Each structure stands twice: as structure tokens, then as C-alpha cells.
GROMACS .gro file of C-alpha atoms in nm:
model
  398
    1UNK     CA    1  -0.200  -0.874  -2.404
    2UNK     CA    2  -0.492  -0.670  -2.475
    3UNK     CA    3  -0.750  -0.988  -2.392
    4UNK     CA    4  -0.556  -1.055  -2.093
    5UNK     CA    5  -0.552  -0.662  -1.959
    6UNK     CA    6  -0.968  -0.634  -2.022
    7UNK     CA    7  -0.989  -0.976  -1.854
    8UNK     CA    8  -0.795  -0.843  -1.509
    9UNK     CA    9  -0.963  -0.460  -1.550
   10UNK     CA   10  -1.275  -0.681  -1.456
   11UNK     CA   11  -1.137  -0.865  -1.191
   12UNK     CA   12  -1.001  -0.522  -1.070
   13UNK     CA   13  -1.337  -0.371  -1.078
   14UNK     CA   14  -1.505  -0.633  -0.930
   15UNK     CA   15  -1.244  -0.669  -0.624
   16UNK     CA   16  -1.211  -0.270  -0.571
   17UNK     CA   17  -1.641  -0.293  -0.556
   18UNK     CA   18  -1.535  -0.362  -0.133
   19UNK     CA   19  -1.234  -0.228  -0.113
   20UNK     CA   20  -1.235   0.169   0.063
   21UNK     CA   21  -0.905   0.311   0.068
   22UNK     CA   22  -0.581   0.401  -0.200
   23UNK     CA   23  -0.207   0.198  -0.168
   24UNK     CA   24  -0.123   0.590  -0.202
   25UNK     CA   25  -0.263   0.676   0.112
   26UNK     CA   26  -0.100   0.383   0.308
   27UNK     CA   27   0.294   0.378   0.464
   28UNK     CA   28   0.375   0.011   0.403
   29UNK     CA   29   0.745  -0.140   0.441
   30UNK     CA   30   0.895  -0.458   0.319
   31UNK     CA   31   1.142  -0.580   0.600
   32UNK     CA   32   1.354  -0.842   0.449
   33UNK     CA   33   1.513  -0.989   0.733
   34UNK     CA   34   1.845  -1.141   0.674
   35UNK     CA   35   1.879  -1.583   0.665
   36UNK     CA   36   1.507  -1.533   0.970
   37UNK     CA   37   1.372  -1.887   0.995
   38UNK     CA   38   1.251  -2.107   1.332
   39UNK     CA   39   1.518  -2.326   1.365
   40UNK     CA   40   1.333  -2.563   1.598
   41UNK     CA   41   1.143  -2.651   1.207
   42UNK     CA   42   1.407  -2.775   1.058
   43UNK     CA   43   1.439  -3.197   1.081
   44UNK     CA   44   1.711  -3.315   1.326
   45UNK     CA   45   1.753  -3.005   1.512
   46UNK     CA   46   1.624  -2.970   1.909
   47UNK     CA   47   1.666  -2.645   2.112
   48UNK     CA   48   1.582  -2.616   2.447
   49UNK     CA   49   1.373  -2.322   2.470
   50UNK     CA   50   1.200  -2.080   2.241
   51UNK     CA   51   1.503  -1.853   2.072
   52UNK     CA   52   1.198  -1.569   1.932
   53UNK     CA   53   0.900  -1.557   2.141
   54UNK     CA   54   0.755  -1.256   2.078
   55UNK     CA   55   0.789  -1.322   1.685
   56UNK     CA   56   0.541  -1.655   1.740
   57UNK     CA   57   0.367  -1.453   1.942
   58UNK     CA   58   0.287  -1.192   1.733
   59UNK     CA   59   0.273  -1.444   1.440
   60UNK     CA   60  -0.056  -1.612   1.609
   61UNK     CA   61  -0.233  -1.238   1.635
   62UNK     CA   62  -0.191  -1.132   1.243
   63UNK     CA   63  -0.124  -1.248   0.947
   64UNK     CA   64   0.141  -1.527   0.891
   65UNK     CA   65   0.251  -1.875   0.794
   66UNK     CA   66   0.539  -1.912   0.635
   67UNK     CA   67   0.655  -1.882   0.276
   68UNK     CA   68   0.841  -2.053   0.010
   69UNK     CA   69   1.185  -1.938  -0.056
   70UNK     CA   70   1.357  -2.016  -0.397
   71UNK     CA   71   1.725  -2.016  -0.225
   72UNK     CA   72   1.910  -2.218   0.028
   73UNK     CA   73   2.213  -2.019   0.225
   74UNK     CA   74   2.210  -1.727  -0.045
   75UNK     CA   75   2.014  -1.544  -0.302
   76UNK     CA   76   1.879  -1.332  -0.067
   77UNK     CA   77   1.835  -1.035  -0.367
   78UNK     CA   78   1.637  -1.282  -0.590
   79UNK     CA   79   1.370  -1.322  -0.341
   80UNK     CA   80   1.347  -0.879  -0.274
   81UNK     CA   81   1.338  -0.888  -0.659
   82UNK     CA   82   0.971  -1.116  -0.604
   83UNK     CA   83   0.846  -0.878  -0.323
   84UNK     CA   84   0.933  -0.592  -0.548
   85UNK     CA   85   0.815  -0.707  -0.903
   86UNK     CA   86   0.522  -0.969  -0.793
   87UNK     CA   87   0.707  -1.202  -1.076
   88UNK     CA   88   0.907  -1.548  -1.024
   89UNK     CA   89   1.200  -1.600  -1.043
   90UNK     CA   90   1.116  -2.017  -1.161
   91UNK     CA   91   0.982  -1.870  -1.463
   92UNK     CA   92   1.376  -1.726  -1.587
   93UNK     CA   93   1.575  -1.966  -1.772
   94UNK     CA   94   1.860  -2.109  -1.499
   95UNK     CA   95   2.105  -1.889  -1.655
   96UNK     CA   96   1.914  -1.608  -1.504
   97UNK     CA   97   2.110  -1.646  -1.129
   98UNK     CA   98   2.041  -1.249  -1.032
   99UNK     CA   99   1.754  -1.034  -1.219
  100UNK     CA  100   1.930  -0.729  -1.047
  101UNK     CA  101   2.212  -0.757  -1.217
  102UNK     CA  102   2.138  -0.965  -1.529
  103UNK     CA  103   1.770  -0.874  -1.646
  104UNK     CA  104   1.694  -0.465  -1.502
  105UNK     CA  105   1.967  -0.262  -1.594
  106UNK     CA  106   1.882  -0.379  -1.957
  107UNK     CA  107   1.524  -0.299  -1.950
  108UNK     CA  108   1.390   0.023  -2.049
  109UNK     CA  109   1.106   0.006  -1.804
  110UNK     CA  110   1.111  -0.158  -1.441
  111UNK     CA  111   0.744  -0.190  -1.270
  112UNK     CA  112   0.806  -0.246  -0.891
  113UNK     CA  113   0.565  -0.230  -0.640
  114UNK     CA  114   0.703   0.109  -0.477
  115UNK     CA  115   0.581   0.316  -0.789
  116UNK     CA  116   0.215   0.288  -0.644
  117UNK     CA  117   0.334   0.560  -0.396
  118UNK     CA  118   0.453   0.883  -0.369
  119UNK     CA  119   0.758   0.839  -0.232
  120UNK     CA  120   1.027   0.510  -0.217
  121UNK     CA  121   1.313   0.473   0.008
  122UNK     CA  122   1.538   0.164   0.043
  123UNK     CA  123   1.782   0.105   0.383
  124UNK     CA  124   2.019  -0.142   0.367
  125UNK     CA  125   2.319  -0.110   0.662
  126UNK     CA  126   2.566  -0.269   0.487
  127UNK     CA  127   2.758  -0.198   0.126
  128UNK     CA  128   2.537  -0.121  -0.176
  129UNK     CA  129   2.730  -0.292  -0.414
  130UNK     CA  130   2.615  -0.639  -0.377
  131UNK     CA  131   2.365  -0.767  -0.599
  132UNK     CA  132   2.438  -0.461  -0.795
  133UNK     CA  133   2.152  -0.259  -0.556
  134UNK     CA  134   2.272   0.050  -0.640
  135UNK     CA  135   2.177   0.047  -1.021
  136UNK     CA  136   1.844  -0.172  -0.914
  137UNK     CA  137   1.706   0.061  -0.703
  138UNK     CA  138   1.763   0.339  -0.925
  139UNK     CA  139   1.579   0.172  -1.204
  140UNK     CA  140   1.291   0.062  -0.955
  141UNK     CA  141   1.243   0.456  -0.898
  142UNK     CA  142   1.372   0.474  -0.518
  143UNK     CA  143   1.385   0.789  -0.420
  144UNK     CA  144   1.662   0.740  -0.155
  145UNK     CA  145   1.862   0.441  -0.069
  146UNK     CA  146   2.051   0.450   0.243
  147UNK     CA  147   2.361   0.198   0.297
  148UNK     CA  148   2.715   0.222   0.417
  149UNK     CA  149   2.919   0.494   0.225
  150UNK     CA  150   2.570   0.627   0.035
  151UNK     CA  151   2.534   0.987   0.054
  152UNK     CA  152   2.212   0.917   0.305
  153UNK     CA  153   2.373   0.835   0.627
  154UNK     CA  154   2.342   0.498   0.849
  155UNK     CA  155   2.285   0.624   1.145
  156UNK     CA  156   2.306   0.514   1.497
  157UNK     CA  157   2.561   0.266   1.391
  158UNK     CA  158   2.548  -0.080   1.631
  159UNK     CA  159   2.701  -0.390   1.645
  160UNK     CA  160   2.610  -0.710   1.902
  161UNK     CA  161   2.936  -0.829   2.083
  162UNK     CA  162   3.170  -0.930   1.788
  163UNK     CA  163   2.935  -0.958   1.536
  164UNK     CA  164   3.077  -0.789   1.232
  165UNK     CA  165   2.758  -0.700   1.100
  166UNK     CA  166   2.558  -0.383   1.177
  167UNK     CA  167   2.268  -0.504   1.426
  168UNK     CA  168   1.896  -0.513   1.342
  169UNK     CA  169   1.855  -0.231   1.561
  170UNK     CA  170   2.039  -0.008   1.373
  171UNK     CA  171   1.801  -0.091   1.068
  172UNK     CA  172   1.513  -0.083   1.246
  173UNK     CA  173   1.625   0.275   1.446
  174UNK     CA  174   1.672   0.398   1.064
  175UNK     CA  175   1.367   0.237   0.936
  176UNK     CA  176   1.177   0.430   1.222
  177UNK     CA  177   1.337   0.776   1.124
  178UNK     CA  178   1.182   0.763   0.751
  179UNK     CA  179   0.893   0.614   0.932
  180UNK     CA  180   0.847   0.926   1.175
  181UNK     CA  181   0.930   1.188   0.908
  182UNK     CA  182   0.774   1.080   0.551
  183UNK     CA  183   0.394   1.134   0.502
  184UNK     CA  184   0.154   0.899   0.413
  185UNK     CA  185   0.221   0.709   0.085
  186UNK     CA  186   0.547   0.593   0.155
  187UNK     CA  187   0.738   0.300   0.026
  188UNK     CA  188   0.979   0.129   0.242
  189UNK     CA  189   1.226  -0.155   0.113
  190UNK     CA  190   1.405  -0.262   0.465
  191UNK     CA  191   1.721  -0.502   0.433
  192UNK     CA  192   1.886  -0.630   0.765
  193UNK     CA  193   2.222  -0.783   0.783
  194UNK     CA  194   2.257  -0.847   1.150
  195UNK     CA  195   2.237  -1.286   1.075
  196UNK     CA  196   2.434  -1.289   0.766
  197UNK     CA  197   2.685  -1.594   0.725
  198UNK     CA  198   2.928  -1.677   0.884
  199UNK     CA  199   2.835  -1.787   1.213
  200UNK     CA  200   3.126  -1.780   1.469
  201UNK     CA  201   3.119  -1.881   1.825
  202UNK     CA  202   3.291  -1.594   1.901
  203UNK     CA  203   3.015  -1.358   1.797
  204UNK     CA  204   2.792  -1.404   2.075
  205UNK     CA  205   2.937  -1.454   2.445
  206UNK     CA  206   2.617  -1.645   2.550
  207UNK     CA  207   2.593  -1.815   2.231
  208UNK     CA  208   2.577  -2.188   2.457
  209UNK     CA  209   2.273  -2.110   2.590
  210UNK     CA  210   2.135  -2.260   2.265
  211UNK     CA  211   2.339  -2.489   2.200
  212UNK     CA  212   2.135  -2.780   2.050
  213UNK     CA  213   2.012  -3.144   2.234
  214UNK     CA  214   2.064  -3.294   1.905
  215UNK     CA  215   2.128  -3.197   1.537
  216UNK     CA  216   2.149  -3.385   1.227
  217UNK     CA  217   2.510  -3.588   1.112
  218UNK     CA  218   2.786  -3.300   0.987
  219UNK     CA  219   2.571  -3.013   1.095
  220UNK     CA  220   2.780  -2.799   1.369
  221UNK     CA  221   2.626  -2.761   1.689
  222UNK     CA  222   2.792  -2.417   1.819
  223UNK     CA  223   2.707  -2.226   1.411
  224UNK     CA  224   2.320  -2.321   1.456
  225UNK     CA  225   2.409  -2.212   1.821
  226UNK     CA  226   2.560  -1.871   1.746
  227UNK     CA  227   2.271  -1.876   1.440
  228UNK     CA  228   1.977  -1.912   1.684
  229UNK     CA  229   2.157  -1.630   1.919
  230UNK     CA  230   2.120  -1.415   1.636
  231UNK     CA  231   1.738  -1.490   1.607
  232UNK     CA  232   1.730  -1.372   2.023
  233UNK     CA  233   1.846  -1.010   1.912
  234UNK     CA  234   1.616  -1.013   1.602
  235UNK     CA  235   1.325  -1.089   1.806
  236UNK     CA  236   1.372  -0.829   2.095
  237UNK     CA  237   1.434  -0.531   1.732
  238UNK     CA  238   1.123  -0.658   1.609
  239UNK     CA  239   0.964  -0.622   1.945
  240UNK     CA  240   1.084  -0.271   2.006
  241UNK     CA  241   0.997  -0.184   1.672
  242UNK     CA  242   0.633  -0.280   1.651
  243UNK     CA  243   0.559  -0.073   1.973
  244UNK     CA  244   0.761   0.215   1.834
  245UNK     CA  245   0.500   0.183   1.542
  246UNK     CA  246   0.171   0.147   1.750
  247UNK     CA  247   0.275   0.496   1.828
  248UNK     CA  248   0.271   0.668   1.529
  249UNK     CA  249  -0.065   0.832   1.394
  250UNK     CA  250  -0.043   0.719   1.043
  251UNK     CA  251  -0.149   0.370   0.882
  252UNK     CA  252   0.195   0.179   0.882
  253UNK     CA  253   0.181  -0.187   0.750
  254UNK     CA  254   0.526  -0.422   0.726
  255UNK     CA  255   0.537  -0.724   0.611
  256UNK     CA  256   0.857  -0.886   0.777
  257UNK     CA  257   0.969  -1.183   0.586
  258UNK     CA  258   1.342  -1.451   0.617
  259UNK     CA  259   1.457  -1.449   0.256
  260UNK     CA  260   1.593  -1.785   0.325
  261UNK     CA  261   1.761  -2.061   0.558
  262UNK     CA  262   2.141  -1.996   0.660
  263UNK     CA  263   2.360  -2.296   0.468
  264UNK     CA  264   2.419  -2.460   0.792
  265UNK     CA  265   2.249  -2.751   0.825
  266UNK     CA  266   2.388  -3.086   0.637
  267UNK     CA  267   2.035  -3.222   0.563
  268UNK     CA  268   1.927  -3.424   0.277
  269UNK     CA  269   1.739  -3.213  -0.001
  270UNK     CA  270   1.566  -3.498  -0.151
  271UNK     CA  271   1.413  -3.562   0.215
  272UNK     CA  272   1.379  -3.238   0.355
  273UNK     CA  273   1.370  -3.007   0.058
  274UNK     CA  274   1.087  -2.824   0.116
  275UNK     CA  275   1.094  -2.802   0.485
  276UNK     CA  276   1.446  -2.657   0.433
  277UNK     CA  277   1.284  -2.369   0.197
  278UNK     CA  278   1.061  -2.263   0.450
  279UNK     CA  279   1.100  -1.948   0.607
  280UNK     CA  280   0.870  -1.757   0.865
  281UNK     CA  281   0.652  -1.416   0.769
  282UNK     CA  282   0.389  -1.177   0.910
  283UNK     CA  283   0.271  -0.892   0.791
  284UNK     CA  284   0.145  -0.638   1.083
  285UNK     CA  285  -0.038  -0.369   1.028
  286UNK     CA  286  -0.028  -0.057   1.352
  287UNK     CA  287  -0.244   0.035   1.562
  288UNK     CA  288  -0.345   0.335   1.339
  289UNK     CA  289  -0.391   0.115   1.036
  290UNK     CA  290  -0.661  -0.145   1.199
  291UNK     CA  291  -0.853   0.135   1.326
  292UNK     CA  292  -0.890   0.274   0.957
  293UNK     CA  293  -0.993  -0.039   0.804
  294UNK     CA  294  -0.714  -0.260   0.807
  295UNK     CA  295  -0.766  -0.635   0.896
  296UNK     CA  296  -0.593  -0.959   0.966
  297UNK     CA  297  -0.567  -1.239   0.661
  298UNK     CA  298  -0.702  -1.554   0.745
  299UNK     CA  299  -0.743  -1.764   0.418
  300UNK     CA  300  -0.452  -1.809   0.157
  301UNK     CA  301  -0.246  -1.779   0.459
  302UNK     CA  302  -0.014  -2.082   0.556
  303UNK     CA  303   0.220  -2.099   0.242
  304UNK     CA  304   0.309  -1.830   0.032
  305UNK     CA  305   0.502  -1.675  -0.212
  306UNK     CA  306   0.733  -1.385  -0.163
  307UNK     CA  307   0.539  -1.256  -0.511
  308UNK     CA  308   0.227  -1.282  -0.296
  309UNK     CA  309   0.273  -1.018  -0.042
  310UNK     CA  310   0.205  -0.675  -0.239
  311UNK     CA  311  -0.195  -0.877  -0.351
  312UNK     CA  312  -0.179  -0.948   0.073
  313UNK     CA  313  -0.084  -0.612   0.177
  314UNK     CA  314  -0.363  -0.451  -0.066
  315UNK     CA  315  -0.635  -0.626   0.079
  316UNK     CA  316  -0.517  -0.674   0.454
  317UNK     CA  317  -0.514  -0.244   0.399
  318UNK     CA  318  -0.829  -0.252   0.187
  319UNK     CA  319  -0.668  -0.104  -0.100
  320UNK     CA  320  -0.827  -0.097  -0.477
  321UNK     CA  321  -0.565  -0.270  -0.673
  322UNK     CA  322  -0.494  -0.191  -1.025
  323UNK     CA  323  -0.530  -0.500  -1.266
  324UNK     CA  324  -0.142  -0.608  -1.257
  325UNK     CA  325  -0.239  -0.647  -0.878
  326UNK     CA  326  -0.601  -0.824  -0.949
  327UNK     CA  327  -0.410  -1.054  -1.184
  328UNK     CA  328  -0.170  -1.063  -0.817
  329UNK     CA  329  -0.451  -1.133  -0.613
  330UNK     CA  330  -0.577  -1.422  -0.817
  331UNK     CA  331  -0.257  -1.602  -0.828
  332UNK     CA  332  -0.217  -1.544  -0.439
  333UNK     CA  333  -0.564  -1.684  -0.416
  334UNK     CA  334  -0.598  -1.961  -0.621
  335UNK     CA  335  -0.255  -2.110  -0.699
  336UNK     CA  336  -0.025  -2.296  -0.443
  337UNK     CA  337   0.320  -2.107  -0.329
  338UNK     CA  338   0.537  -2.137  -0.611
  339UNK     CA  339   0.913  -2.140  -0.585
  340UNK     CA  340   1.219  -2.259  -0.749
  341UNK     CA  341   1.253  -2.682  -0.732
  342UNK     CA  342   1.385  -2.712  -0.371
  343UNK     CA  343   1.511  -3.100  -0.458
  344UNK     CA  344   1.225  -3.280  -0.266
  345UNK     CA  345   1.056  -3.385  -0.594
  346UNK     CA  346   1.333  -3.542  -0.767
  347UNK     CA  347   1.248  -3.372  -1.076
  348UNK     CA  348   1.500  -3.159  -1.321
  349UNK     CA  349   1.247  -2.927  -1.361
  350UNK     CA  350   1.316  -2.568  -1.208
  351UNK     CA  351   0.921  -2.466  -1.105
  352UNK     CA  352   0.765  -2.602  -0.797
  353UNK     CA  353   0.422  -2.602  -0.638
  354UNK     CA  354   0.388  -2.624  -0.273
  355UNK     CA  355   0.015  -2.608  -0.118
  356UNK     CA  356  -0.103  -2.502   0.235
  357UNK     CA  357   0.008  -2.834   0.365
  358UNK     CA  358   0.377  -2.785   0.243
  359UNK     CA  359   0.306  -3.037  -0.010
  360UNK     CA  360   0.498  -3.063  -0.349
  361UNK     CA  361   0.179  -2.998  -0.620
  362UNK     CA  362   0.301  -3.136  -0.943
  363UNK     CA  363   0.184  -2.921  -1.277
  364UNK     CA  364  -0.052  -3.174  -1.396
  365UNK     CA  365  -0.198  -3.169  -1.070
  366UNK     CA  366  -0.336  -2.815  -1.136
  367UNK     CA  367  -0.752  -2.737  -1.247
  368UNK     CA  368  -0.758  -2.648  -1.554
  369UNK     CA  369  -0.845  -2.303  -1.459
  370UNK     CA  370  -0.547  -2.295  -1.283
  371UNK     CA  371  -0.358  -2.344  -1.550
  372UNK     CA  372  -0.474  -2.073  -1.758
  373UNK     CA  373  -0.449  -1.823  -1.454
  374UNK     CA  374  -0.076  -1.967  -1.430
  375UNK     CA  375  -0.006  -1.913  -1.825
  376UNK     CA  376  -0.224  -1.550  -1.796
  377UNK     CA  377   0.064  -1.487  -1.544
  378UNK     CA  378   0.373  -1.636  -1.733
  379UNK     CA  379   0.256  -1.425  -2.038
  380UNK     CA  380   0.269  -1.148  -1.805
  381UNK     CA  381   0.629  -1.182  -1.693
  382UNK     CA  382   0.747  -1.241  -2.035
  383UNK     CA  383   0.579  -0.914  -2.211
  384UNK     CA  384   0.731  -0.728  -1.902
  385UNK     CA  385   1.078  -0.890  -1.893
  386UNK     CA  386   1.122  -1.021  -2.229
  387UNK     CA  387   0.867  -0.890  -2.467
  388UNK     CA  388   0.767  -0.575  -2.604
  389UNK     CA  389   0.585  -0.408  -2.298
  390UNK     CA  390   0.264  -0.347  -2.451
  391UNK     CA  391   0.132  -0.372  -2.048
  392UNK     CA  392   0.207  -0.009  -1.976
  393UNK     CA  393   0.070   0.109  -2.278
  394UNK     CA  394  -0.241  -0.078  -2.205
  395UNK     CA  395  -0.257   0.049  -1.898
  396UNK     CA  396  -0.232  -0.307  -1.685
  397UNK     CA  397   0.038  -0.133  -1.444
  398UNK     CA  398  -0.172   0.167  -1.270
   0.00000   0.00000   0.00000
């Protein structure tokens, strides 16, 4: 551990030699955006139309691509638990199905990426129990989280026709309230609900407007029809939201990310696998931010990680990194998107390796210096998860 921390406090040194401004001084938020992927990707599927516009719009301005998720149809808290810790969850044993529940409450320390800033607040408009949340968050150091029966209100409570879920302008309208009122050196962890399972025609009166040319055998044309309706709503929030941002005279950067595909399509994993692990992200930063030295990614870009996006965010806000985040920046730069084994690789192990082309990259496949940047890493995870945490008192974390 000691080797590996002077290693990174080099790399750190050497990456903060162009870098001008502090995480500390930056608002950034983490929008999680419930089951968010282009439909019109996945094989066998045709819609007439284009369901989010200004989302592919706005994708072809900033940073984006899409990245690797490590569920199918659930596990949407395994994937906040990568944004939050920068560590994967392909490295656990398979008995390790939820680090929320299973792996933090029992550590004595939790790093997460919020503790780089002043302040931390979490909304999620729904309950708080699930995926145990409530304790997470606390451990994580949250100042505030903000769900359904929480002592921090839900405000401005919407729904969307019948759907029984609060709508993603509710979370976005309380997103924008800590947004407004918080200084500078905020943390936001944002977690929609609006296109949670299940899917009923009677959710959406003009759900048949999407109702699909073609889909493939067993998959249900009016779900992925009420499903893409969904997306319609998402994409006008998002719209709203990103003006209601431009507005605001402090550097605000969100990265908006799907956490995975809703179960609704009856595709082959062995054939489509990956393609069904694929989920749509940007990360935007205001107007505020790119006149203060902010900039758009344009390398490293097409296939990510969820661990990737806190070594993105630092440099797209030109932020020195400490060396847990140089040791994050060199995995984001030199390895391919890792996830859990999406079934397109026949192979019975649980790691995968998927490059810029969406292309399964086998282990052996790897550089060699690859592979010591990938076992720098695993050693990482397991002194912070499993080992004796000699990383804090080496001073790797800040």
C-alpha cells in the first residue's frame, strides 16, 4: 500500500501540474436516472420517431457515449454504489448482490466521492428503505437525504397520468431547490423513479404513439411502448432542467447517467449481451462552469464505466485530484469499461472488458501495463473493502 500510494502521489502531482481549480469549489450532481436507455439501440426493436431529442441533442454538444452497466432490469443501487465509491462491483465475490446493504454498514470507514466537498445531499422521491439507502447514505457522510416520509420534505409532489411513480420533474424541481440555495462545494446524489418497472398501458394515455414497427419474438409491444413514453417526459425534465441551470451563477456540473435497461425485452444474452448493458450518459457542465474553465471530454469518451465519472468530472472541471482519483483517472484512461459478465462472452467468469467499440476485451488481451494498473486498482478495493485500510492513514483518500 505504501509503494502503491507514492506511485499515484506522482501521478497526482504530475496531472494537478494543468489542472487550476479545487472539486471543493465546484457544485457537481450525480443524476441517476431510473432504467434511461435509447431504445431504438437495442436489436429487434424499431420506433418511428425519436422518443428524446433534446437528450441526443445535447449528447452531441458535451460529453457522452454511453456506459457499461453491470445489471439487466434491476440493481439499480449497485451501479450509484460505483459512481459513489469509484470501485467495481466485478471485483466482489457473487455472493456480494448489494454493497449497500451487505459490505458498508460493516465497515468502519466508507470513502465516497461526496466527502471531497463541503456539503452532501442525496434526493430520492420515492421510499428510503430500498437498498437499505438510509443506513448507506449515512455512512457515506450525506448531510441530508430527502425521500418520501424523510424528515426533508419532497416537495412539489407530481405524477404523469397514472403513473404511480413520482415524475422526474418533481426530482429535478427538488434537485433545483438545493441547487439554488447551497453554496459552492456541494455534492448532489439525484435518484429518479419516474421509469421504474412495471410498465402498464394504462400509465400513459398516448402511450401508442410509440408503439413499435417491429420488436423481437416474446417482447411486448405496448410495455416498450408505455417504456419509451416514459423516456418523452424524461427528456422534456432534462430539458427544463439544464436551462434552469444555465441560469444560475455558480459552476454546476451533472453527470446524468441510465443505471440500466428495463427487463423488457426477450433478447438473447449470448447475442446481444453487451448491447443490452448499454445505457446512455452525459455529463454537462452550465453555462457558469465553461466560462471558469470547464471543458467538454473528447477522448476516453464512447464506453465507460459508472466508476469512471468522478476521474471525468475532475478533469472536464479542471480539478486537482487527490491520488485515489489519479489512480481514477488512469484506469478511466487506459483500461476498457469494465462491468460485470453481461453473457455475450460465454464465459463463467464474473469481470468483463468492453472497449470503445463495445467490444468484449478478454483479460489476456490486456498490455502488460495494463495489467498492473488493473491489479494496482484491485489491491485498492480490497485494502478499502476488505483489508486493513492502511489508504487513509497513508493519506491516498484526500
Amino acid at each position: 500500500m505504501e509503494k502503491i500510494v507514492k506511485e499515484y502521489q506522482v501521478v497526482a502531482k504530475e496531472i494537478n501540474k494543468d489542472r487550476k481549480n479545487s472539486l471543493s469549489s465546484q457544485t457537481i450532481m450525480f443524476n441517476l436516472s431510473e432504467s434511461f436507455s435509447n431504445p431504438k439501440r437495442v436489436p429487434g426493436v424499431k420506433i418511428k420517431g425519436n422518443p428524446i431529442p433534446y437528450i441526443l441533442s445535447l449528447k452531441k454538444t458535451t460529453t457522452s457515449g454511453l456506459m457499461m452497466s453491470s445489471g439487466y432490469g434491476g440493481g439499480t443501487a449497485n451501479m450509484e454504489y460505483m459512481t459513489l465509491t469509484g470501485l467495481a462491483t466485478a471485483n466482489f465475490s457473487s455472493t456480494m448482490q448489494t454493497p449497500f446493504s451487505q459490505l458498508v454498514p460493516g465497515l468502519a470507514r466508507n470513502w465516497t466521492f461526496n466527502k471531497l466537498f463541503n456539503y452532501a445531499v442525496s434526493v430520492h422521491p420515492y421510499q428510503g428503505i430500498f437498498y437499505s439507502r438510509i443506513t448507506a447514505y449515512a455512512k457515506f457522510g450525506f448531510n441530508r437525504f430527502y425521500y418520501l416520509g424523510s424528515k426533508y420534505k419532497i416537495t412539489d409532489q407530481k405524477r404523469i397520468k397514472n403513473n404511480p411513480f413520482l415524475s422526474d420533474e418533481t426530482a429535478y424541481t427538488n434537485a433545483l431547490r438545493q441547487l439554488k440555495n447551497d453554496e459552492s462545494g456541494t455534492f448532489i446524489n439525484l435518484v429518479t423513479i419516474q421509469n421504474h418497472m412495471p410498465y402498464m398501458t394504462t400509465d400513459y394515455k398516448n402511450y401508442s404513439k410509440w408503439l413499435l414497427t417491429s420488436v423481437s419474438e416474446g417482447t411486448d409491444k405496448g410495455t416498450v411502448a408505455t417504456y419509451t413514453t416514459g423516456l418523452t417526459y424524461t427528456d422534456k425534465a432534462v430539458k427544463q432542467f439544464i436551462k434552469q441551470i444555465n441560469k444560475i451563477q455558480k459552476p454546476i456540473t451533472v453527470v446524468f447517467y441510465g443505471d440500466h435497461l428495463p427487463g423488457i425485452y426477450n433478447n438473447s444474452m449470448a447475442k446481444d449481451g453487451t448491447m443490452l448493458h448499454e445505457t446512455d450518459y452525459f455529463i454537462y457542465s452550465n453555462t457558469y462552469a465553461r466560462e471558469h474553465g470547464a471543458r467538454t471530454l473528447t477522448s476516453n469518451t464512447k464506453v465507460v464505466s459508472p466508476n469512471d465519472f468522478m476521474a471525468m468530472v475532475a478533469e472536464q472541471t479542471n480539478s486537482k485530484v487527490t491520488p485515489y482519483l489519479a489512480l481514477m483517472t488512469k484506469v478511466y484512461e487506459d483500461l476498457p469499461a469494465v462491468s460485470i459478465n453481461t453473457g455475450q462472452n460465454n464465459s463463467t467468469a464474473s469481470l468483463q472488458f468492453t472497449n470503445s467499440k463495445g467490444q468484449v476485451v478478454k483479460y489476456s488481451q490486456l498490455t502488460k501495463k495494463q495489467k498492473r494498473l488493473w491489479q494496482d486498482y484491485k489491491l485498492v478495493q480490497y485494502d478499502l473493502t476488505a483489508g486493513k485500510q492502511y489508504l487513509y492513514q497513508l493519506h491516498m483518500m484526500k
